[in-house]
Amino acid sequence: MSSIVTRPIPQRAREMLVQQGLHPVLAQLYAARGVQDKIEVQSEFSGLIAPERLLHATRAAALLADAIEMQQRLLIVADYDCDGATACAVGVRALRAFGADVAYLVPNRFEYGYGLTPEIVELAARQPRRPDLLITVDNGIASNEGVARANAFGIATLITDHHLPGEVLPQATCIVNPNQPGCDFPSKAIAGVGVMFYVMLALRAELRRRGHFRERPEFNLATLLDLVALGTVADVVRLDRNNRILVAQGLKRIRAGKMQAGIAALLRVAGREAKRVSCFDMGFAAGPRLNAAGRLADMALGIECLITDDTARALNIAQELDRLNRERREIEGDMQEQALAMLEGLGLAAGADPDAEAAYTRSLYDPSWHQGVVGILAARIKDRLHRPVIAFAAGTAGELKGSGRSIPGLHLRDALDLVTKRAPGLILRFGGHAAAAGLTIRSENLAQFSVLFESSVRSLLAASDLARSIETDGPLESAYMNLDTIRLLEREVWGQGFPQPLFCDRFAVASQRVVAGKHLKLRLQKDGKSFDAIRFNSLDPAGATIRAAYRLAVNEYNGVQSVQLIVEEWESAA
C-alpha cells in the first residue's frame, strides 16, 4: 500500500500562468512541476538549445563533413535498445541525405556485449568495405579498449553518447556527450538519439558553410523528429524543457501524418491512432515493440523498420516485432513468477512492502532467465517492493549479466561505482543512469556482490527513502472531468521528471465488480455526478467511501466515447 500525497502547487506561479492565457487545469499542473512562465512550456523548434553549446558538436561536424567530401566509408555502431535504434536511424537517414557513404552495425548483445568492444571493432575491420570512421550512437563513452583497438587499426572514431563517463575517457578522434567534463550543455538529460540529432544539426550548418547544398537540395532534419521523440520517450530520460520541445515537435509531425513508414507501422500493429498519439503510446506501445528486437533477436530488424521507406516492408517488419513482443511478455511473465516465488521464500509476500529494517536491495538470479528480459523483470520487482533491484542472467564464460532499476533518491550508477571502489575488480563492467544500469560480474561472485551492493546502498539511502508514496496533483473540479480535458492533457508532453497528471479526490463507491478475473470495475460518485472507473490487476474491494488517486482516460465502446477513471491507488476515507 502506498500513501497518497499531493505535490505542492505554488499558487503565485499558477495565477501567473492563468493570467498568461493557460487553461486553469494546465496552469495548476505546470505550476506543480516547477514552471513559472508560459515560455517554459512553449514547444517551438526555435526554443531548442543551440547545437554550438554541445561540446565538440562543431568538431564532429567538421570531421563528418571532411569524410563526406573525401567519400570515406562511415559505419554507425548502434546500441540494441529503442534509443540506440532511433539514433542509428537518424544518423543513417541524415548522412545518406547529405551524400555520405554510410552503413550500420548493431552488435548482438548476447555475443558481443555492450558498446564499442574490441570484438566489434575487429568485426567492423573485417567487413568487405572496411570503414574509415566508426560512429557510435547511444554508446561508446566507456569503450576505452574498443577505441584503442580502432586506433591500432587506423580507424577514426566519433563517439556520440549520453551515458555518464568513467574517470578516463576513450582516446577517440572526437567525443560528443553532454555529460563529459567541460561540457556546459544545459540539457544533461538529452537521450542518445537527441545527441545524434544535434550532431546532424551541426553537420548541416557546416555543410551549408562549405556550400555543399549549392548543387543538391538541403535535407530537412525536422522530418526525423518523430524518431527523436520515440527514442527520447522510450529511454525514460528526464523531460526537461529541451527534451519536451523535441518530443512535442515529433508528436506534432506524427499527428499530422508526417512520419517514417516504420513508426506508422509500429503504431498500426499496436492499435494506436497516429492522429491522437501521445507520449504514453510511444513509451508503452511503439517503444516496447522496437525494443523486443534487441531483447530477443537482433536490433537490426528494428533499425530496418525505421530506415525503410517501403510501407509494405515496414508493416511486415512491425508485425514481426509485434510477435517478438508477445513472446517477450510470455518470457517475462514466467520469470516474474519465479522471482516472486524467490521473494516469498525470503519471507516477502508478493505485493507487500518489506519492513524498513529489512534488506534495502534485492539481487536476483536464476540460470534459466533470459538475458534480454532481466531489465524488465528488475523494473517489475522494483515497483512491487519499492527497493533497488538487480536481476541477473547467465552470460558467457562464467559471467552473469545484470540489469538494475532504482527508486527515487538513489543514483544506481553511483551505487555501482561505490561497489567497485570498495572491491576493485568485483564488477567487470558497468554503466548506466540514475534510474537504470547494467553490469557484468563473475558467477562465483554473486553472493559477494549482493552483500556489497546492499551495504553500499545503505550508505546512500535513508530508511525514509524506502517508504512508498504516490504523488498526485490534488483534486480536480467535476466540471473538468470530461472528454475536452482529456484531449487537452493528451496534447501535452508528460514523462520522466514531468509526470503525467494524476489527480486525487474523495468518492462514494456506488458499485464494484471483478472483470476479466483480475480487474476491479467501479462506479464512483462525486458532487452528484457518477463516473466509471477501473483499477487494473487488483481484486481488493473498496470501502463505501475512498480517497483515490486516478488518471483521466477515454473509454470507447461501440463507437461511443466516455470518461473513465484509471485508479492507481486508494485509501479508506470513512
Coordinates of C-alpha atoms in Angstrom, one line a residue:
M1 CA 0.0 0.0 0.0
S2 CA 1.3 3.5 -0.9
S3 CA 0.5 6.7 1.0
I4 CA -1.2 9.3 -1.3
V5 CA 0.3 12.7 -1.1
T6 CA -0.3 15.9 -3.0
R7 CA 2.6 17.7 -4.7
P8 CA 2.9 21.4 -3.7
I9 CA 1.2 23.8 -6.1
P10 CA 2.8 27.3 -5.9
Q11 CA -0.3 29.5 -6.2
R12 CA 1.5 32.6 -7.4
A13 CA 3.0 30.7 -10.3
R14 CA -0.4 29.1 -11.1
E15 CA -2.1 32.5 -11.1
M16 CA 0.6 33.9 -13.3
L17 CA 0.2 31.1 -15.8
V18 CA -3.6 31.6 -15.9
Q19 CA -3.0 35.3 -16.5
Q20 CA -0.8 34.4 -19.4
G21 CA -3.7 32.5 -21.0
L22 CA -3.1 28.9 -19.9
H23 CA -6.1 26.7 -19.2
P24 CA -6.7 26.6 -15.4
V25 CA -6.0 22.8 -15.2
L26 CA -2.8 23.1 -17.2
A27 CA -1.7 26.1 -15.1
Q28 CA -2.2 24.0 -11.9
L29 CA -0.3 21.1 -13.4
Y30 CA 2.6 23.1 -14.7
A31 CA 3.0 25.2 -11.6
A32 CA 3.3 22.0 -9.6
R33 CA 6.1 20.9 -11.9
G34 CA 8.2 24.0 -11.4
V35 CA 7.0 26.0 -14.4
Q36 CA 6.9 29.7 -13.6
D37 CA 6.4 31.3 -17.0
K38 CA 4.4 30.2 -20.1
I39 CA 7.5 30.4 -22.2
E40 CA 8.9 27.4 -20.4
V41 CA 6.2 25.1 -21.9
Q42 CA 6.2 26.5 -25.4
S43 CA 7.4 23.9 -27.9
E44 CA 8.5 25.9 -30.9
F45 CA 11.6 24.4 -32.6
S46 CA 13.3 27.8 -32.2
G47 CA 13.3 27.3 -28.5
L48 CA 15.9 24.5 -28.7
I49 CA 19.3 25.0 -27.2
A50 CA 21.8 25.9 -29.9
P51 CA 24.0 23.0 -31.2
E52 CA 27.1 25.1 -30.6
R53 CA 26.5 24.7 -26.9
L54 CA 27.1 20.9 -27.1
L55 CA 30.9 20.4 -26.6
H56 CA 32.7 19.2 -29.7
A57 CA 29.5 19.1 -31.9
T58 CA 31.1 21.5 -34.3
R59 CA 34.3 19.5 -34.3
A60 CA 32.2 16.4 -35.1
A61 CA 30.5 18.2 -37.9
A62 CA 33.9 19.2 -39.4
L63 CA 35.0 15.5 -39.1
L64 CA 31.9 14.3 -40.8
A65 CA 31.9 17.0 -43.5
D66 CA 35.5 16.1 -44.4
A67 CA 34.6 12.4 -44.5
I68 CA 31.7 13.2 -46.9
E69 CA 33.9 15.3 -49.1
M70 CA 36.6 12.7 -49.3
Q71 CA 34.0 10.0 -49.9
Q72 CA 35.1 8.0 -46.9
R73 CA 33.2 5.0 -45.6
L74 CA 31.3 5.6 -42.4
L75 CA 30.0 2.9 -40.1
I76 CA 27.5 3.6 -37.3
V77 CA 27.8 1.2 -34.3
A78 CA 24.4 1.2 -32.7
D79 CA 23.0 0.1 -29.4
Y80 CA 20.4 -2.6 -29.0
D81 CA 17.6 -0.6 -27.4
C82 CA 15.0 1.9 -28.7
D83 CA 17.2 4.9 -28.1
G84 CA 20.1 3.3 -29.9
A85 CA 17.9 2.2 -32.8
T86 CA 16.3 5.6 -33.3
A87 CA 19.7 7.3 -33.0
C88 CA 21.1 4.9 -35.7
A89 CA 18.1 5.6 -37.9
V90 CA 18.6 9.4 -37.5
G91 CA 22.3 9.0 -38.4
V92 CA 21.7 6.7 -41.4
R93 CA 18.9 8.8 -42.9
A94 CA 20.6 12.2 -42.4
L95 CA 24.0 11.2 -43.5
R96 CA 22.7 9.4 -46.6
A97 CA 20.7 12.5 -47.4
F98 CA 23.9 14.6 -47.1
G99 CA 25.6 12.3 -49.6
A100 CA 27.6 10.2 -47.2
D101 CA 28.6 6.6 -47.8
V102 CA 27.2 5.1 -44.5
A103 CA 26.3 1.7 -43.2
Y104 CA 25.5 0.5 -39.7
L105 CA 26.4 -2.4 -37.5
V106 CA 24.4 -3.4 -34.4
P107 CA 26.1 -5.9 -32.2
N108 CA 24.3 -8.9 -30.9
R109 CA 24.1 -8.2 -27.2
F110 CA 24.5 -11.8 -26.2
E111 CA 27.6 -12.4 -28.3
Y112 CA 29.5 -9.1 -28.2
G113 CA 28.1 -7.3 -25.1
Y114 CA 27.5 -3.6 -24.8
G115 CA 29.3 -0.7 -26.6
L116 CA 32.2 -0.5 -28.9
T117 CA 34.1 -3.5 -27.8
P118 CA 37.4 -4.7 -29.3
E119 CA 35.5 -7.6 -30.8
I120 CA 33.0 -5.2 -32.5
V121 CA 35.9 -3.2 -33.9
E122 CA 37.5 -6.3 -35.3
L123 CA 34.2 -7.3 -36.9
A124 CA 34.0 -3.9 -38.5
A125 CA 37.5 -4.0 -39.7
R126 CA 36.9 -7.4 -41.4
Q127 CA 34.0 -6.1 -43.4
P128 CA 34.4 -6.2 -47.2
R129 CA 34.3 -2.4 -47.2
R130 CA 36.4 -1.5 -44.2
P131 CA 35.2 1.7 -42.6
D132 CA 37.4 4.8 -42.4
L133 CA 35.3 6.3 -39.5
L134 CA 33.3 4.5 -36.7
I135 CA 30.4 6.5 -35.3
T136 CA 28.9 5.2 -32.0
V137 CA 25.3 6.2 -31.1
D138 CA 24.0 5.8 -27.5
N139 CA 27.2 4.1 -26.5
G140 CA 30.9 4.4 -26.6
I141 CA 31.8 6.7 -23.6
A142 CA 33.1 3.7 -21.7
S143 CA 34.6 1.9 -24.7
N144 CA 38.3 2.7 -23.9
E145 CA 39.5 -0.7 -25.1
G146 CA 37.4 -0.7 -28.3
V147 CA 38.6 2.8 -29.2
A148 CA 42.2 1.7 -28.6
R149 CA 41.7 -1.2 -31.0
A150 CA 40.2 1.1 -33.6
N151 CA 43.2 3.4 -33.3
A152 CA 45.5 0.4 -33.8
F153 CA 43.6 -0.4 -37.0
G154 CA 44.0 3.2 -38.1
I155 CA 40.2 3.7 -38.0
A156 CA 39.0 7.1 -36.7
T157 CA 36.2 7.1 -34.0
L158 CA 33.4 9.6 -33.3
I159 CA 31.7 8.9 -30.0
T160 CA 28.1 10.2 -29.6
D161 CA 26.6 9.2 -26.3
H162 CA 24.8 10.5 -23.2
H163 CA 25.8 8.0 -20.5
L164 CA 27.9 9.1 -17.7
P165 CA 31.7 8.7 -18.4
G166 CA 34.2 6.9 -16.3
E167 CA 37.3 8.5 -14.8
V168 CA 39.3 8.1 -18.1
L169 CA 37.7 9.0 -21.4
P170 CA 38.4 6.9 -24.6
Q171 CA 41.1 8.3 -26.8
A172 CA 38.6 8.9 -29.6
T173 CA 39.0 11.3 -32.5
C174 CA 36.0 13.2 -31.2
I175 CA 33.6 12.7 -28.3
V176 CA 30.1 14.4 -28.2
N177 CA 28.5 13.7 -24.8
P178 CA 26.7 16.4 -22.7
N179 CA 27.9 14.6 -19.6
Q180 CA 31.6 14.7 -20.4
P181 CA 33.9 17.0 -18.4
G182 CA 33.9 20.6 -19.7
C183 CA 30.5 20.4 -21.5
D184 CA 28.1 23.2 -20.3
F185 CA 25.2 22.0 -22.5
P186 CA 22.2 22.7 -20.2
S187 CA 20.2 19.6 -21.1
K188 CA 22.2 16.9 -19.4
A189 CA 19.2 14.6 -19.7
I190 CA 19.2 14.5 -23.5
A191 CA 18.9 11.0 -24.9
G192 CA 21.3 9.3 -27.3
V193 CA 19.0 10.0 -30.2
G194 CA 18.9 13.6 -29.2
V195 CA 22.7 13.8 -29.2
M196 CA 22.9 12.3 -32.7
F197 CA 20.2 14.7 -33.9
Y198 CA 22.2 17.6 -32.5
V199 CA 25.4 16.4 -34.3
M200 CA 23.3 16.2 -37.5
L201 CA 22.2 19.8 -36.9
A202 CA 25.8 20.9 -36.5
L203 CA 26.8 18.9 -39.6
R204 CA 24.1 20.6 -41.7
A205 CA 25.3 24.0 -40.6
E206 CA 28.9 23.0 -41.5
L207 CA 27.9 21.8 -44.9
R208 CA 26.0 25.0 -45.5
R209 CA 29.1 26.9 -44.7
R210 CA 31.0 24.9 -47.2
G211 CA 28.4 25.4 -50.0
H212 CA 27.5 21.7 -50.0
F213 CA 23.9 22.5 -50.9
R214 CA 24.5 24.6 -53.9
E215 CA 24.1 21.6 -56.2
R216 CA 21.9 19.4 -54.1
P217 CA 18.7 20.0 -52.1
E218 CA 19.1 20.6 -48.4
F219 CA 17.7 17.8 -46.3
N220 CA 15.0 18.9 -43.8
L221 CA 16.2 17.4 -40.5
A222 CA 12.8 18.2 -38.9
T223 CA 11.5 15.1 -40.8
L224 CA 13.4 13.0 -38.3
L225 CA 11.8 14.4 -35.2
D226 CA 9.4 11.5 -35.0
L227 CA 12.4 9.2 -34.4
V228 CA 13.8 11.6 -31.8
A229 CA 10.5 11.7 -30.0
L230 CA 10.2 7.9 -29.9
G231 CA 13.8 7.4 -28.7
T232 CA 13.6 10.1 -26.1
V233 CA 10.4 8.9 -24.5
A234 CA 11.3 5.2 -24.7
D235 CA 14.6 5.8 -22.9
V236 CA 12.8 7.3 -20.0
V237 CA 15.2 10.3 -19.7
R238 CA 14.0 13.3 -17.8
L239 CA 11.8 15.5 -19.9
D240 CA 13.4 18.9 -19.3
R241 CA 12.4 21.8 -21.5
N242 CA 14.7 20.9 -24.3
N243 CA 13.6 17.3 -24.4
R244 CA 9.9 18.4 -24.2
I245 CA 10.4 20.5 -27.3
L246 CA 12.0 17.6 -29.2
V247 CA 9.2 15.3 -28.2
A248 CA 6.4 17.8 -28.8
Q249 CA 7.7 18.5 -32.3
G250 CA 7.9 14.8 -33.1
L251 CA 4.4 14.2 -31.8
K252 CA 3.1 17.1 -33.8
R253 CA 4.5 15.6 -37.0
I254 CA 3.1 12.2 -36.3
R255 CA -0.3 13.6 -35.5
A256 CA -0.2 15.4 -38.9
G257 CA 0.6 12.1 -40.6
K258 CA 4.2 13.1 -41.3
M259 CA 6.2 10.2 -40.0
Q260 CA 8.6 7.4 -41.1
A261 CA 6.9 4.4 -42.5
G262 CA 8.3 2.3 -39.7
I263 CA 6.7 4.5 -36.9
A264 CA 3.4 4.4 -38.7
A265 CA 3.6 0.6 -38.9
L266 CA 4.6 0.3 -35.2
L267 CA 1.6 2.4 -34.2
R268 CA -0.7 0.4 -36.5
V269 CA 0.3 -3.0 -35.2
A270 CA -0.1 -1.6 -31.6
G271 CA -3.7 -0.5 -32.5
R272 CA -2.9 3.2 -31.8
E273 CA -4.2 6.2 -33.8
A274 CA -1.4 8.3 -35.2
K275 CA -3.6 11.4 -35.2
R276 CA -4.1 11.1 -31.4
V277 CA -0.7 9.7 -30.5
S278 CA 0.6 10.6 -27.0
C279 CA 3.8 10.0 -25.0
F280 CA 2.1 7.1 -23.4
D281 CA 1.7 5.4 -26.8
M282 CA 5.3 6.0 -27.7
G283 CA 6.6 4.7 -24.4
F284 CA 4.2 1.7 -23.9
A285 CA 3.2 0.7 -27.4
A286 CA 5.7 1.6 -30.1
G287 CA 8.8 1.5 -27.9
P288 CA 8.4 -2.0 -26.4
R289 CA 7.8 -3.5 -29.9
L290 CA 11.0 -1.9 -31.2
N291 CA 12.9 -3.0 -28.0
A292 CA 11.7 -6.6 -28.5
A293 CA 14.1 -7.0 -31.4
G294 CA 17.1 -6.1 -29.2
R295 CA 15.9 -8.2 -26.3
L296 CA 15.1 -11.4 -28.1
A297 CA 16.6 -11.3 -31.6
D298 CA 18.7 -8.7 -33.5
M299 CA 18.0 -4.9 -33.3
A300 CA 19.0 -4.7 -37.0
L301 CA 15.4 -5.8 -37.5
G302 CA 14.2 -2.7 -35.6
I303 CA 16.6 -0.4 -37.4
E304 CA 15.5 -1.7 -40.8
C305 CA 11.9 -0.9 -39.8
L306 CA 12.9 2.7 -39.1
I307 CA 15.1 3.3 -42.2
T308 CA 12.9 1.8 -44.9
D309 CA 10.6 4.0 -47.0
D310 CA 8.7 0.9 -48.3
T311 CA 5.4 0.9 -46.3
A312 CA 4.7 -2.8 -47.0
R313 CA 8.1 -3.8 -45.8
A314 CA 7.8 -1.6 -42.7
L315 CA 4.5 -3.2 -41.9
N316 CA 5.9 -6.7 -42.4
I317 CA 8.8 -5.9 -40.0
A318 CA 6.5 -4.3 -37.5
Q319 CA 4.3 -7.4 -37.4
E320 CA 7.4 -9.5 -36.7
L321 CA 8.3 -7.1 -33.9
D322 CA 4.8 -7.4 -32.5
R323 CA 5.2 -11.2 -32.5
L324 CA 8.5 -10.8 -30.7
N325 CA 7.0 -8.5 -28.2
R326 CA 4.2 -11.0 -27.4
E327 CA 7.0 -13.7 -26.9
R328 CA 8.9 -11.3 -24.7
R329 CA 5.8 -10.8 -22.5
E330 CA 5.4 -14.6 -22.1
I331 CA 9.0 -15.0 -21.1
E332 CA 8.7 -12.0 -18.7
G333 CA 5.6 -13.5 -17.1
D334 CA 7.4 -16.8 -16.3
M335 CA 10.4 -15.0 -14.9
Q336 CA 8.3 -12.8 -12.7
E337 CA 6.5 -15.8 -11.3
Q338 CA 9.9 -17.4 -10.4
A339 CA 11.2 -14.1 -8.9
L340 CA 8.1 -13.7 -6.7
A341 CA 8.5 -17.3 -5.6
M342 CA 12.0 -16.5 -4.6
L343 CA 10.9 -13.4 -2.6
E344 CA 8.2 -15.4 -0.8
G345 CA 10.9 -17.9 0.1
L346 CA 12.7 -15.0 1.7
G347 CA 9.7 -14.1 3.7
L348 CA 8.4 -11.3 1.4
A349 CA 4.8 -11.8 0.4
A350 CA 4.1 -10.7 -3.2
G351 CA 3.0 -7.2 -3.3
A352 CA 3.7 -6.5 0.3
D353 CA 6.2 -3.8 1.5
P354 CA 9.2 -5.2 3.3
D355 CA 9.8 -3.8 6.8
A356 CA 12.0 -0.8 6.8
E357 CA 14.6 -2.7 8.8
A358 CA 14.7 -5.5 6.1
A359 CA 17.0 -5.5 3.1
Y360 CA 17.3 -2.3 1.2
T361 CA 18.1 -4.1 -2.1
R362 CA 17.4 -7.3 -4.0
S363 CA 19.8 -9.1 -6.2
L364 CA 18.1 -11.9 -8.0
Y365 CA 19.3 -14.7 -10.3
D366 CA 18.1 -17.8 -12.0
P367 CA 20.1 -19.8 -14.5
S368 CA 17.0 -20.1 -16.8
W369 CA 16.4 -16.3 -17.1
H370 CA 16.7 -14.6 -20.4
Q371 CA 19.4 -12.0 -20.6
G372 CA 17.3 -9.7 -22.8
V373 CA 14.4 -9.6 -20.3
V374 CA 16.1 -9.2 -16.9
G375 CA 15.9 -5.4 -17.1
I376 CA 12.1 -5.5 -17.4
L377 CA 12.0 -8.1 -14.6
A378 CA 14.1 -5.8 -12.3
A379 CA 11.7 -2.9 -13.1
R380 CA 8.6 -5.0 -12.2
I381 CA 10.1 -6.2 -8.9
K382 CA 11.3 -2.7 -8.1
D383 CA 7.8 -1.5 -8.5
R384 CA 6.4 -4.2 -6.2
L385 CA 9.0 -3.8 -3.4
H386 CA 10.0 -0.1 -3.8
R387 CA 13.6 -1.2 -3.5
P388 CA 16.6 -1.0 -5.9
V389 CA 16.6 -4.4 -7.7
I390 CA 19.2 -6.0 -9.9
A391 CA 18.3 -9.1 -11.9
F392 CA 21.0 -11.4 -13.4
A393 CA 21.1 -13.8 -16.2
A394 CA 23.8 -16.2 -17.3
G395 CA 26.2 -14.7 -19.8
T396 CA 29.2 -16.4 -21.5
A397 CA 32.4 -17.7 -20.0
G398 CA 31.1 -18.0 -16.4
E399 CA 29.8 -14.4 -16.3
L400 CA 26.5 -13.0 -15.1
K401 CA 24.9 -10.1 -16.9
G402 CA 22.8 -7.9 -14.6
S403 CA 20.3 -5.2 -15.2
G404 CA 19.2 -2.9 -12.4
R405 CA 16.4 -0.4 -11.7
S406 CA 16.4 2.1 -8.9
I407 CA 14.0 4.2 -6.8
P408 CA 13.9 8.0 -6.4
G409 CA 16.8 9.0 -4.1
L410 CA 19.3 6.5 -5.3
H411 CA 21.6 7.1 -8.3
L412 CA 22.1 3.5 -9.4
R413 CA 25.3 4.0 -11.4
D414 CA 26.8 5.9 -8.4
A415 CA 25.9 2.9 -6.2
L416 CA 27.7 0.5 -8.5
D417 CA 30.7 2.9 -8.7
L418 CA 30.8 2.7 -4.9
V419 CA 30.9 -1.1 -5.0
T420 CA 33.8 -1.0 -7.4
K421 CA 35.7 1.3 -5.1
R422 CA 35.1 -1.0 -2.1
A423 CA 36.0 -4.1 -4.1
P424 CA 38.1 -3.3 -7.2
G425 CA 37.6 -6.0 -9.9
L426 CA 34.4 -7.4 -8.5
I427 CA 32.4 -5.7 -11.2
L428 CA 33.9 -6.4 -14.6
R429 CA 32.0 -3.8 -16.5
F430 CA 29.1 -1.4 -15.6
G431 CA 27.4 1.7 -16.9
G432 CA 24.1 3.5 -16.9
H433 CA 22.0 6.3 -15.4
A434 CA 20.4 7.2 -12.1
A435 CA 17.4 5.0 -12.6
A436 CA 18.8 2.1 -14.6
A437 CA 22.2 0.5 -15.0
G438 CA 23.8 -2.7 -16.3
L439 CA 26.8 -4.7 -15.1
T440 CA 28.8 -7.9 -15.6
I441 CA 30.2 -10.0 -12.8
R442 CA 31.7 -13.5 -12.5
S443 CA 29.1 -16.0 -11.4
E444 CA 31.0 -17.1 -8.4
N445 CA 31.0 -13.5 -7.1
L446 CA 27.2 -13.1 -6.9
A447 CA 26.9 -13.5 -3.2
Q448 CA 29.8 -11.1 -2.5
F449 CA 28.3 -8.6 -4.9
S450 CA 24.8 -8.9 -3.2
V451 CA 26.4 -8.1 0.2
L452 CA 28.4 -5.2 -1.1
F453 CA 25.6 -3.7 -3.1
E454 CA 23.3 -3.9 -0.1
S455 CA 25.9 -2.1 2.2
S456 CA 26.7 0.5 -0.5
V457 CA 23.0 1.4 -1.0
R458 CA 22.5 1.5 2.8
S459 CA 25.2 4.2 2.9
L460 CA 23.5 6.2 0.2
L461 CA 19.8 5.9 1.2
A462 CA 17.9 6.7 4.3
A463 CA 15.2 4.4 5.7
S464 CA 12.6 7.1 4.9
D465 CA 13.5 6.8 1.2
L466 CA 12.1 3.3 1.3
A467 CA 8.6 4.4 2.2
R468 CA 6.4 4.2 -0.8
S469 CA 4.2 7.2 -1.7
I470 CA 2.2 8.2 -4.7
E471 CA 2.3 11.9 -5.6
T472 CA -0.8 13.4 -7.1
D473 CA -1.9 16.8 -8.4
G474 CA -4.7 17.1 -5.8
P475 CA -8.5 17.4 -6.6
L476 CA -10.0 18.1 -10.0
E477 CA -13.2 20.0 -10.2
S478 CA -16.1 17.9 -11.5
A479 CA -16.7 20.4 -14.3
Y480 CA -13.3 19.5 -15.8
M481 CA -13.8 15.7 -15.6
N482 CA -14.8 15.5 -19.2
L483 CA -13.5 14.5 -22.7
D484 CA -12.4 18.0 -23.5
T485 CA -10.0 18.0 -20.5
I486 CA -8.7 14.6 -21.6
R487 CA -8.0 15.8 -25.1
L488 CA -6.3 18.9 -23.6
L489 CA -4.0 16.8 -21.5
E490 CA -3.3 14.3 -24.3
R491 CA -1.8 17.0 -26.5
E492 CA 0.8 17.9 -23.8
V493 CA 4.2 16.2 -23.2
W494 CA 4.4 14.2 -20.0
G495 CA 7.0 11.7 -18.9
Q496 CA 10.0 11.2 -16.7
G497 CA 10.6 14.2 -14.5
F498 CA 7.5 15.9 -15.8
P499 CA 4.9 13.3 -14.7
Q500 CA 1.6 12.5 -16.3
P501 CA -1.3 14.2 -14.4
L502 CA -2.6 12.1 -11.5
F503 CA -5.5 13.6 -9.5
C504 CA -6.9 12.7 -6.1
D505 CA -10.5 13.0 -4.8
R506 CA -13.0 11.6 -2.4
F507 CA -15.6 9.4 -4.0
A508 CA -18.6 7.4 -2.8
V509 CA -18.4 3.8 -4.2
A510 CA -21.8 3.1 -5.8
S511 CA -20.9 -0.3 -7.2
Q512 CA -17.9 -2.6 -7.8
R513 CA -17.4 -5.9 -9.6
V514 CA -14.5 -8.0 -10.9
V515 CA -13.9 -8.1 -14.7
A516 CA -11.6 -10.5 -16.6
G517 CA -10.8 -12.2 -13.3
K518 CA -8.2 -9.7 -12.2
H519 CA -9.5 -6.1 -12.5
L520 CA -12.0 -4.2 -10.4
K521 CA -14.6 -2.2 -12.2
L522 CA -16.3 0.6 -10.2
R523 CA -18.9 3.2 -10.3
L524 CA -17.8 6.3 -8.3
Q525 CA -19.8 9.3 -7.3
K526 CA -18.6 12.9 -6.6
D527 CA -20.6 16.2 -6.4
G528 CA -23.7 14.4 -7.6
K529 CA -22.0 13.0 -10.7
S530 CA -21.2 9.4 -11.5
F531 CA -18.0 8.2 -13.2
D532 CA -16.9 4.8 -14.5
A533 CA -13.6 3.7 -13.0
I534 CA -11.3 0.7 -13.2
R535 CA -8.4 -0.5 -11.1
F536 CA -6.2 -2.9 -13.0
N537 CA -4.6 -6.0 -11.6
S538 CA -6.2 -5.6 -8.2
L539 CA -9.1 -7.5 -6.5
D540 CA -9.0 -5.7 -3.2
P541 CA -12.5 -4.4 -2.6
A542 CA -13.1 -0.7 -2.0
G543 CA -14.9 0.6 1.0
A544 CA -18.1 2.7 0.9
T545 CA -16.0 5.9 0.6
I546 CA -12.5 6.2 -0.8
R547 CA -9.8 8.7 -1.4
A548 CA -8.5 7.7 -4.8
A549 CA -5.5 8.7 -7.0
Y550 CA -6.6 8.4 -10.6
R551 CA -5.8 9.3 -14.2
L552 CA -8.4 10.5 -16.8
A553 CA -8.8 8.3 -19.8
V554 CA -11.2 7.7 -22.7
N555 CA -13.3 4.6 -22.7
E556 CA -14.6 3.7 -26.1
Y557 CA -17.5 1.1 -26.5
N558 CA -19.5 0.6 -29.7
G559 CA -18.1 3.8 -31.1
V560 CA -19.2 5.9 -28.1
Q561 CA -16.5 7.6 -26.1
S562 CA -16.9 8.4 -22.4
V563 CA -14.7 9.4 -19.4
Q564 CA -13.1 6.6 -17.4
L565 CA -11.0 7.0 -14.3
I566 CA -7.9 4.8 -14.1
V567 CA -7.4 4.3 -10.3
E568 CA -3.8 3.9 -9.4
E569 CA -4.2 3.7 -5.6
W570 CA -6.8 4.3 -2.9
E571 CA -7.2 4.6 0.8
S572 CA -10.3 4.5 3.0
A573 CA -12.0 7.8 3.5
A574 CA -14.5 6.7 6.1

